[in-house]
C-alpha cells in the first residue's frame, strides 16, 4: 500500500525558514509529478509548487523567489525549502504524488504538516 508522509512543519517567526519533506513508501514502480499544496484557515487548498520527474518546476506567484522544490528520485522524497516566510504562508501543507504501481496509477496525498508563521 502506497503511503506519503510529510514532516518538517512547525512554528517559525516571520522571515525565518523551514524545510518540509515528503517520503513515499510502498510498492512503487515509478513516481511522476510531485507537488506541494497548502490550505490556510478558511481557504481552499492551493498549489504551492510542483516538480516533474525530470526536475522541471513550477511555483505559485506568491512563493516565487522564496520557496524551492526539489526531489530525490532514488529515495522517493520531495522537499520544499521555504525561506523568508510570511504570516500568509501559515497553513497545512500537503504533498501529492502521481504514483505508478504494478497494478496501475493513482494520485496519492499525505496527511499534511502544519506550518505556522508568527508576525
Short mmCIF file of N, CA, C and O in Angstrom, two decimals:
data_model
loop_
_atom_site.label_atom_id
_atom_site.label_comp_id
_atom_site.label_asym_id
_atom_site.label_seq_id
_atom_site.Cartn_x
_atom_site.Cartn_y
_atom_site.Cartn_z
N UNK A 1 0.85 -1.19 0.00
CA UNK A 1 0.00 0.00 0.00
C UNK A 1 0.88 1.24 0.00
O UNK A 1 1.78 1.37 0.81
N UNK A 2 0.60 2.15 -0.90
CA UNK A 2 1.40 3.37 -1.02
C UNK A 2 1.02 4.36 0.08
O UNK A 2 -0.16 4.53 0.41
N UNK A 3 2.02 5.01 0.61
CA UNK A 3 1.79 5.99 1.67
C UNK A 3 2.73 7.18 1.47
O UNK A 3 3.89 7.00 1.09
N UNK A 4 2.22 8.39 1.73
CA UNK A 4 3.04 9.60 1.71
C UNK A 4 3.04 10.17 3.12
O UNK A 4 1.97 10.33 3.74
N UNK A 5 4.22 10.49 3.62
CA UNK A 5 4.33 11.02 4.97
C UNK A 5 5.14 12.31 4.93
O UNK A 5 6.31 12.31 4.52
N UNK A 6 4.50 13.40 5.36
CA UNK A 6 5.18 14.71 5.41
C UNK A 6 5.80 14.92 6.79
O UNK A 6 5.33 14.38 7.79
N UNK A 7 6.82 15.76 6.81
CA UNK A 7 7.44 16.16 8.07
C UNK A 7 8.10 17.52 7.88
O UNK A 7 8.28 17.97 6.74
N UNK A 8 8.46 18.14 8.99
CA UNK A 8 9.21 19.39 8.92
C UNK A 8 8.42 20.64 9.25
O UNK A 8 8.99 21.74 9.31
N UNK A 9 7.13 20.51 9.46
CA UNK A 9 6.34 21.68 9.81
C UNK A 9 6.65 22.15 11.22
O UNK A 9 7.35 21.49 11.98
N UNK A 10 6.12 23.33 11.57
CA UNK A 10 6.33 23.86 12.90
C UNK A 10 6.00 25.32 12.98
O UNK A 10 5.39 25.89 12.07
N UNK A 11 6.42 25.91 14.08
CA UNK A 11 6.21 27.33 14.33
C UNK A 11 7.50 28.09 14.06
O UNK A 11 8.57 27.70 14.55
N UNK A 12 7.39 29.16 13.29
CA UNK A 12 8.57 29.95 12.94
C UNK A 12 8.17 31.42 12.88
O UNK A 12 7.02 31.75 12.58
N UNK A 13 9.12 32.28 13.18
CA UNK A 13 8.86 33.71 13.08
C UNK A 13 8.91 34.17 11.63
O UNK A 13 9.60 33.56 10.80
N UNK A 14 8.22 35.23 11.36
CA UNK A 14 8.27 35.82 10.02
C UNK A 14 9.71 36.14 9.65
O UNK A 14 10.49 36.62 10.48
N UNK A 15 10.06 35.81 8.40
CA UNK A 15 11.42 35.98 7.93
C UNK A 15 12.27 34.73 8.09
O UNK A 15 13.38 34.67 7.55
N UNK A 16 11.77 33.76 8.82
CA UNK A 16 12.51 32.53 9.04
C UNK A 16 12.35 31.52 7.93
O UNK A 16 11.74 31.81 6.89
N UNK A 17 12.90 30.33 8.17
CA UNK A 17 12.90 29.27 7.15
C UNK A 17 12.45 27.95 7.75
O UNK A 17 12.62 27.70 8.94
N UNK A 18 11.89 27.12 6.89
CA UNK A 18 11.56 25.74 7.22
C UNK A 18 11.81 24.88 6.00
O UNK A 18 11.70 25.37 4.86
N UNK A 19 12.08 23.61 6.24
CA UNK A 19 12.23 22.67 5.14
C UNK A 19 11.27 21.51 5.37
O UNK A 19 11.37 20.80 6.37
N UNK A 20 10.35 21.34 4.45
CA UNK A 20 9.40 20.24 4.52
C UNK A 20 9.92 19.06 3.70
O UNK A 20 10.57 19.24 2.68
N UNK A 21 9.59 17.87 4.17
CA UNK A 21 9.92 16.65 3.44
C UNK A 21 8.67 15.80 3.28
O UNK A 21 7.78 15.83 4.14
N UNK A 22 8.63 15.04 2.21
CA UNK A 22 7.53 14.11 1.99
C UNK A 22 8.12 12.84 1.40
O UNK A 22 8.69 12.88 0.31
N UNK A 23 7.98 11.75 2.13
CA UNK A 23 8.54 10.48 1.69
C UNK A 23 7.43 9.52 1.26
O UNK A 23 6.44 9.33 1.99
N UNK A 24 7.61 8.94 0.10
CA UNK A 24 6.65 7.96 -0.41
C UNK A 24 7.19 6.55 -0.16
O UNK A 24 8.38 6.30 -0.33
N UNK A 25 6.31 5.66 0.25
CA UNK A 25 6.71 4.28 0.51
C UNK A 25 5.63 3.33 0.01
O UNK A 25 4.49 3.73 -0.23
N UNK A 26 6.02 2.06 -0.13
CA UNK A 26 5.08 1.07 -0.61
C UNK A 26 5.58 0.41 -1.88
O UNK A 26 6.74 0.55 -2.25
N UNK A 27 4.68 -0.26 -2.56
CA UNK A 27 5.05 -0.96 -3.78
C UNK A 27 5.01 0.01 -4.96
O UNK A 27 4.09 -0.01 -5.77
N UNK A 28 6.03 0.83 -5.03
CA UNK A 28 6.09 1.90 -6.03
C UNK A 28 6.95 1.47 -7.20
O UNK A 28 8.10 1.05 -7.02
N UNK A 29 6.38 1.61 -8.39
CA UNK A 29 7.16 1.33 -9.59
C UNK A 29 7.86 2.59 -10.07
O UNK A 29 9.05 2.58 -10.40
N UNK A 30 7.11 3.70 -10.05
CA UNK A 30 7.67 4.96 -10.55
C UNK A 30 6.79 6.11 -10.06
O UNK A 30 5.58 5.97 -9.99
N UNK A 31 7.43 7.24 -9.75
CA UNK A 31 6.68 8.43 -9.37
C UNK A 31 6.86 9.47 -10.45
O UNK A 31 7.99 9.79 -10.82
N UNK A 32 5.76 10.01 -10.94
CA UNK A 32 5.82 11.04 -11.96
C UNK A 32 5.89 12.42 -11.31
O UNK A 32 6.89 12.79 -10.74
N UNK A 33 4.84 13.19 -11.34
CA UNK A 33 4.85 14.53 -10.76
C UNK A 33 4.68 14.48 -9.24
O UNK A 33 3.94 13.64 -8.71
N UNK A 34 5.35 15.41 -8.57
CA UNK A 34 5.19 15.57 -7.12
C UNK A 34 4.92 17.03 -6.84
O UNK A 34 5.57 17.91 -7.42
N UNK A 35 3.95 17.28 -5.98
CA UNK A 35 3.51 18.65 -5.73
C UNK A 35 3.36 18.92 -4.24
O UNK A 35 3.13 18.00 -3.46
N UNK A 36 3.45 20.20 -3.91
CA UNK A 36 3.11 20.66 -2.57
C UNK A 36 1.89 21.59 -2.69
O UNK A 36 1.88 22.50 -3.51
N UNK A 37 0.91 21.34 -1.86
CA UNK A 37 -0.27 22.18 -1.73
C UNK A 37 -0.32 22.72 -0.31
O UNK A 37 0.32 22.19 0.59
N UNK A 38 -1.10 23.76 -0.12
CA UNK A 38 -1.34 24.23 1.23
C UNK A 38 -2.80 24.69 1.35
O UNK A 38 -3.42 25.08 0.38
N UNK A 39 -3.26 24.64 2.60
CA UNK A 39 -4.61 25.11 2.88
C UNK A 39 -4.56 25.99 4.12
O UNK A 39 -4.25 25.51 5.22
N UNK A 40 -4.82 27.26 3.90
CA UNK A 40 -4.87 28.21 5.00
C UNK A 40 -6.23 28.13 5.67
O UNK A 40 -7.21 27.70 5.05
N UNK A 41 -6.32 28.55 6.93
CA UNK A 41 -7.61 28.50 7.64
C UNK A 41 -8.69 29.26 6.88
O UNK A 41 -8.50 30.42 6.51
N UNK A 42 -9.80 28.60 6.62
CA UNK A 42 -10.92 29.24 5.95
C UNK A 42 -10.76 29.41 4.46
O UNK A 42 -11.60 30.04 3.81
N UNK A 43 -9.71 28.83 3.88
CA UNK A 43 -9.47 28.99 2.45
C UNK A 43 -9.39 27.63 1.77
O UNK A 43 -9.25 26.60 2.42
N UNK A 44 -9.48 27.66 0.45
CA UNK A 44 -9.36 26.43 -0.32
C UNK A 44 -7.91 26.00 -0.44
O UNK A 44 -6.99 26.81 -0.32
N UNK A 45 -7.74 24.71 -0.65
CA UNK A 45 -6.39 24.20 -0.87
C UNK A 45 -5.84 24.75 -2.18
O UNK A 45 -6.55 24.79 -3.18
N UNK A 46 -4.56 25.15 -2.18
CA UNK A 46 -3.96 25.73 -3.38
C UNK A 46 -2.61 25.09 -3.66
O UNK A 46 -1.90 24.65 -2.74
N UNK A 47 -2.26 25.06 -4.94
CA UNK A 47 -0.97 24.53 -5.36
C UNK A 47 0.12 25.54 -5.02
O UNK A 47 0.03 26.71 -5.37
N UNK A 48 1.15 25.08 -4.35
CA UNK A 48 2.28 25.93 -3.99
C UNK A 48 3.43 25.74 -4.97
O UNK A 48 4.00 26.70 -5.47
N UNK A 49 3.78 24.49 -5.23
CA UNK A 49 4.91 24.19 -6.11
C UNK A 49 4.78 22.77 -6.63
O UNK A 49 4.21 21.91 -5.96
N UNK A 50 5.33 22.54 -7.81
CA UNK A 50 5.32 21.21 -8.39
C UNK A 50 6.63 20.92 -9.08
O UNK A 50 7.36 21.84 -9.47
N UNK A 51 6.94 19.63 -9.21
CA UNK A 51 8.18 19.23 -9.88
C UNK A 51 7.93 17.93 -10.63
O UNK A 51 7.32 17.00 -10.11
N UNK A 52 8.41 17.89 -11.87
CA UNK A 52 8.29 16.67 -12.66
C UNK A 52 9.43 15.72 -12.30
O UNK A 52 10.38 16.10 -11.59
N UNK A 53 9.35 14.52 -12.82
CA UNK A 53 10.41 13.56 -12.55
C UNK A 53 11.75 14.05 -13.09
O UNK A 53 12.80 13.75 -12.52
N UNK A 54 11.70 14.80 -14.17
CA UNK A 54 12.93 15.32 -14.79
C UNK A 54 13.42 16.60 -14.14
O UNK A 54 14.44 17.15 -14.57
N UNK A 55 12.69 17.09 -13.15
CA UNK A 55 13.16 18.26 -12.41
C UNK A 55 12.62 19.59 -12.88
O UNK A 55 13.10 20.64 -12.42
N UNK A 56 11.64 19.58 -13.75
CA UNK A 56 11.03 20.84 -14.18
C UNK A 56 10.07 21.31 -13.07
O UNK A 56 9.24 20.54 -12.60
N UNK A 57 10.22 22.56 -12.69
CA UNK A 57 9.47 23.07 -11.54
C UNK A 57 8.49 24.17 -11.94
O UNK A 57 8.65 24.82 -12.98
N UNK A 58 7.48 24.35 -11.12
CA UNK A 58 6.58 25.49 -11.26
C UNK A 58 6.16 25.92 -9.87
O UNK A 58 6.12 25.11 -8.94
N UNK A 59 5.87 27.22 -9.74
CA UNK A 59 5.57 27.81 -8.44
C UNK A 59 4.36 28.74 -8.52
O UNK A 59 4.15 29.39 -9.54
N UNK A 60 3.65 28.83 -7.42
CA UNK A 60 2.64 29.86 -7.30
C UNK A 60 3.34 31.21 -7.26
O UNK A 60 4.45 31.32 -6.72
N UNK A 61 2.71 32.23 -7.81
CA UNK A 61 3.34 33.56 -7.83
C UNK A 61 3.68 34.04 -6.43
O UNK A 61 4.68 34.72 -6.22
N UNK A 62 2.87 33.66 -5.46
CA UNK A 62 3.05 34.17 -4.10
C UNK A 62 4.31 33.62 -3.43
O UNK A 62 4.75 34.18 -2.41
N UNK A 63 4.90 32.56 -3.96
CA UNK A 63 6.07 31.96 -3.32
C UNK A 63 7.32 32.01 -4.19
O UNK A 63 8.40 31.60 -3.75
N UNK A 64 7.20 32.49 -5.41
CA UNK A 64 8.35 32.55 -6.31
C UNK A 64 9.47 33.38 -5.69
O UNK A 64 9.25 34.46 -5.15
N UNK A 65 10.67 32.84 -5.77
CA UNK A 65 11.83 33.53 -5.21
C UNK A 65 12.05 33.25 -3.74
O UNK A 65 13.11 33.60 -3.20
N UNK A 66 11.07 32.63 -3.08
CA UNK A 66 11.22 32.32 -1.65
C UNK A 66 11.23 30.82 -1.38
O UNK A 66 11.91 30.36 -0.45
N UNK A 67 10.47 30.06 -2.14
CA UNK A 67 10.37 28.61 -1.94
C UNK A 67 11.10 27.89 -3.07
O UNK A 67 11.12 28.35 -4.21
N UNK A 68 11.67 26.73 -2.72
CA UNK A 68 12.33 25.89 -3.71
C UNK A 68 11.90 24.44 -3.51
O UNK A 68 12.02 23.90 -2.40
N UNK A 69 11.41 23.83 -4.58
CA UNK A 69 11.02 22.43 -4.53
C UNK A 69 12.10 21.59 -5.20
O UNK A 69 12.62 21.96 -6.26
N UNK A 70 12.46 20.50 -4.56
CA UNK A 70 13.43 19.56 -5.11
C UNK A 70 12.95 18.14 -4.80
O UNK A 70 12.03 17.95 -4.00
N UNK A 71 13.58 17.17 -5.45
CA UNK A 71 13.19 15.78 -5.19
C UNK A 71 14.40 14.86 -5.33
O UNK A 71 15.36 15.18 -6.03
N UNK A 72 14.30 13.73 -4.67
CA UNK A 72 15.32 12.68 -4.76
C UNK A 72 14.61 11.45 -5.30
O UNK A 72 13.87 10.78 -4.57
N UNK A 73 14.79 11.18 -6.57
CA UNK A 73 14.07 10.07 -7.21
C UNK A 73 14.49 8.70 -6.64
O UNK A 73 13.69 7.78 -6.58
N UNK A 74 15.73 8.60 -6.23
CA UNK A 74 16.21 7.32 -5.70
C UNK A 74 15.54 7.00 -4.36
O UNK A 74 15.33 5.82 -4.04
N UNK A 75 15.23 8.04 -3.59
CA UNK A 75 14.64 7.84 -2.26
C UNK A 75 13.14 8.09 -2.24
O UNK A 75 12.50 7.92 -1.20
N UNK A 76 12.58 8.51 -3.36
CA UNK A 76 11.14 8.83 -3.44
C UNK A 76 10.75 9.90 -2.43
O UNK A 76 9.74 9.77 -1.71
N UNK A 77 11.53 10.96 -2.37
CA UNK A 77 11.28 12.05 -1.43
C UNK A 77 11.20 13.37 -2.21
O UNK A 77 11.99 13.60 -3.13
N UNK A 78 10.28 14.22 -1.80
CA UNK A 78 10.20 15.57 -2.32
C UNK A 78 10.36 16.54 -1.15
O UNK A 78 9.89 16.27 -0.05
N UNK A 79 11.06 17.63 -1.41
CA UNK A 79 11.34 18.63 -0.39
C UNK A 79 10.74 19.98 -0.79
O UNK A 79 10.57 20.27 -1.98
N UNK A 80 10.48 20.79 0.21
CA UNK A 80 10.09 22.17 -0.04
C UNK A 80 10.88 23.05 0.94
O UNK A 80 10.63 23.02 2.15
N UNK A 81 11.84 23.77 0.41
CA UNK A 81 12.61 24.72 1.20
C UNK A 81 11.87 26.04 1.18
O UNK A 81 11.64 26.60 0.10
N UNK A 82 11.52 26.53 2.35
CA UNK A 82 10.74 27.76 2.46
C UNK A 82 11.55 28.80 3.20
O UNK A 82 11.89 28.61 4.38
N UNK A 83 11.89 29.88 2.51
CA UNK A 83 12.65 30.98 3.10
C UNK A 83 11.81 32.25 3.14
O UNK A 83 10.80 32.35 2.46
N UNK A 84 12.27 33.20 3.92
CA UNK A 84 11.59 34.50 4.03
C UNK A 84 10.09 34.30 4.27
O UNK A 84 9.25 34.92 3.61
N UNK A 85 9.78 33.47 5.21
CA UNK A 85 8.38 33.12 5.46
C UNK A 85 7.58 34.32 5.94
O UNK A 85 8.09 35.20 6.66
N UNK A 86 6.32 34.35 5.51
CA UNK A 86 5.40 35.41 5.87
C UNK A 86 4.20 34.81 6.61
O UNK A 86 3.93 33.61 6.49
N UNK A 87 3.48 35.65 7.31
CA UNK A 87 2.32 35.16 8.06
C UNK A 87 1.30 34.50 7.13
O UNK A 87 0.64 33.53 7.51
N UNK A 88 1.21 34.99 5.90
CA UNK A 88 0.25 34.42 4.95
C UNK A 88 0.67 33.05 4.43
O UNK A 88 -0.08 32.41 3.70
N UNK A 89 1.86 32.59 4.79
CA UNK A 89 2.28 31.22 4.44
C UNK A 89 1.75 30.19 5.44
O UNK A 89 1.91 28.99 5.24
N UNK A 90 1.13 30.66 6.49
CA UNK A 90 0.57 29.77 7.50
C UNK A 90 -0.50 28.86 6.90
O UNK A 90 -1.33 29.32 6.12
N UNK A 91 -0.45 27.59 7.27
CA UNK A 91 -1.45 26.66 6.79
C UNK A 91 -0.98 25.22 6.95
O UNK A 91 0.11 24.97 7.48
N UNK A 92 -1.81 24.32 6.48
CA UNK A 92 -1.44 22.91 6.46
C UNK A 92 -0.89 22.61 5.06
O UNK A 92 -1.55 22.90 4.06
N UNK A 93 0.28 22.03 5.02
CA UNK A 93 0.95 21.73 3.77
C UNK A 93 0.83 20.24 3.47
O UNK A 93 1.13 19.41 4.34
N UNK A 94 0.39 19.95 2.26
CA UNK A 94 0.19 18.57 1.84
C UNK A 94 1.06 18.27 0.61
O UNK A 94 1.19 19.11 -0.27
N UNK A 95 1.59 17.09 0.56
CA UNK A 95 2.25 16.67 -0.67
C UNK A 95 1.32 15.73 -1.44
O UNK A 95 0.48 15.05 -0.86
N UNK A 96 1.48 15.77 -2.73
CA UNK A 96 0.67 14.94 -3.64
C UNK A 96 1.62 14.33 -4.67
O UNK A 96 2.54 15.01 -5.14
N UNK A 97 1.39 13.09 -5.01
CA UNK A 97 2.26 12.44 -5.98
C UNK A 97 1.46 11.55 -6.91
O UNK A 97 0.50 10.89 -6.49
N UNK A 98 1.85 11.57 -8.16
CA UNK A 98 1.28 10.66 -9.16
C UNK A 98 2.17 9.43 -9.19
O UNK A 98 3.32 9.50 -9.61
N UNK A 99 1.62 8.32 -8.71
CA UNK A 99 2.45 7.13 -8.48
C UNK A 99 1.96 5.98 -9.34
O UNK A 99 0.76 5.68 -9.39
N UNK A 100 2.91 5.34 -9.97
CA UNK A 100 2.63 4.14 -10.76
C UNK A 100 3.04 2.91 -9.96
O UNK A 100 4.19 2.79 -9.53
N UNK A 101 2.07 2.06 -9.73
CA UNK A 101 2.31 0.78 -9.08
C UNK A 101 2.24 -0.32 -10.14
O UNK A 101 1.90 -0.05 -11.29
N UNK A 102 2.54 -1.53 -9.73
CA UNK A 102 2.44 -2.66 -10.65
C UNK A 102 1.01 -2.77 -11.17
O UNK A 102 0.75 -3.10 -12.33
N UNK A 103 0.03 -2.45 -10.29
CA UNK A 103 -1.39 -2.63 -10.63
C UNK A 103 -1.98 -1.46 -11.38
O UNK A 103 -3.11 -1.55 -11.88
N UNK A 104 -1.26 -0.35 -11.49
CA UNK A 104 -1.83 0.82 -12.15
C UNK A 104 -1.30 2.10 -11.56
O UNK A 104 -0.32 2.10 -10.83
N UNK A 105 -1.96 3.25 -11.87
CA UNK A 105 -1.52 4.54 -11.37
C UNK A 105 -2.56 5.14 -10.46
O UNK A 105 -3.75 4.83 -10.53
N UNK A 106 -2.10 6.07 -9.63
CA UNK A 106 -3.04 6.79 -8.77
C UNK A 106 -2.42 8.05 -8.24
O UNK A 106 -1.19 8.20 -8.24
N UNK A 107 -3.25 8.98 -7.82
CA UNK A 107 -2.81 10.20 -7.15
C UNK A 107 -2.96 10.00 -5.65
O UNK A 107 -4.04 9.66 -5.16
N UNK A 108 -1.86 10.21 -4.95
CA UNK A 108 -1.84 9.99 -3.50
C UNK A 108 -1.53 11.29 -2.78
O UNK A 108 -0.73 12.11 -3.26
N UNK A 109 -2.13 11.44 -1.60
CA UNK A 109 -1.92 12.61 -0.75
C UNK A 109 -1.36 12.18 0.61
O UNK A 109 -1.70 11.11 1.12
N UNK A 110 -0.52 13.06 1.17
CA UNK A 110 -0.08 12.86 2.53
C UNK A 110 -1.11 13.38 3.51
O UNK A 110 -2.14 13.95 3.12
N UNK A 111 -0.83 13.23 4.79
CA UNK A 111 -1.78 13.62 5.83
C UNK A 111 -1.65 15.11 6.19
O UNK A 111 -2.53 15.65 6.87
N UNK A 112 -0.59 15.75 5.74
CA UNK A 112 -0.41 17.17 5.99
C UNK A 112 0.51 17.45 7.16
O UNK A 112 0.59 16.68 8.12
N UNK A 113 1.21 18.56 7.06
CA UNK A 113 2.05 19.05 8.15
C UNK A 113 1.77 20.54 8.32
O UNK A 113 1.65 21.27 7.34
N UNK A 114 1.65 20.98 9.55
CA UNK A 114 1.22 22.35 9.81
C UNK A 114 2.39 23.31 9.93
O UNK A 114 3.38 23.03 10.62
N UNK A 115 2.27 24.41 9.22
CA UNK A 115 3.25 25.49 9.27
C UNK A 115 2.55 26.73 9.84
O UNK A 115 1.52 27.15 9.32
N UNK A 116 3.14 27.28 10.89
CA UNK A 116 2.60 28.49 11.50
C UNK A 116 3.69 29.54 11.52
O UNK A 116 4.76 29.32 12.09
N UNK A 117 3.42 30.67 10.88
CA UNK A 117 4.37 31.77 10.82
C UNK A 117 3.83 32.91 11.67
O UNK A 117 2.76 33.44 11.39
N UNK A 118 4.58 33.26 12.70
CA UNK A 118 4.15 34.34 13.59
C UNK A 118 4.76 35.65 13.15
O UNK A 118 5.93 35.70 12.75
N UNK A 119 3.97 36.69 13.22
CA UNK A 119 4.46 38.02 12.78
C UNK A 119 4.96 38.84 13.95
O UNK A 119 4.85 38.44 15.09
#
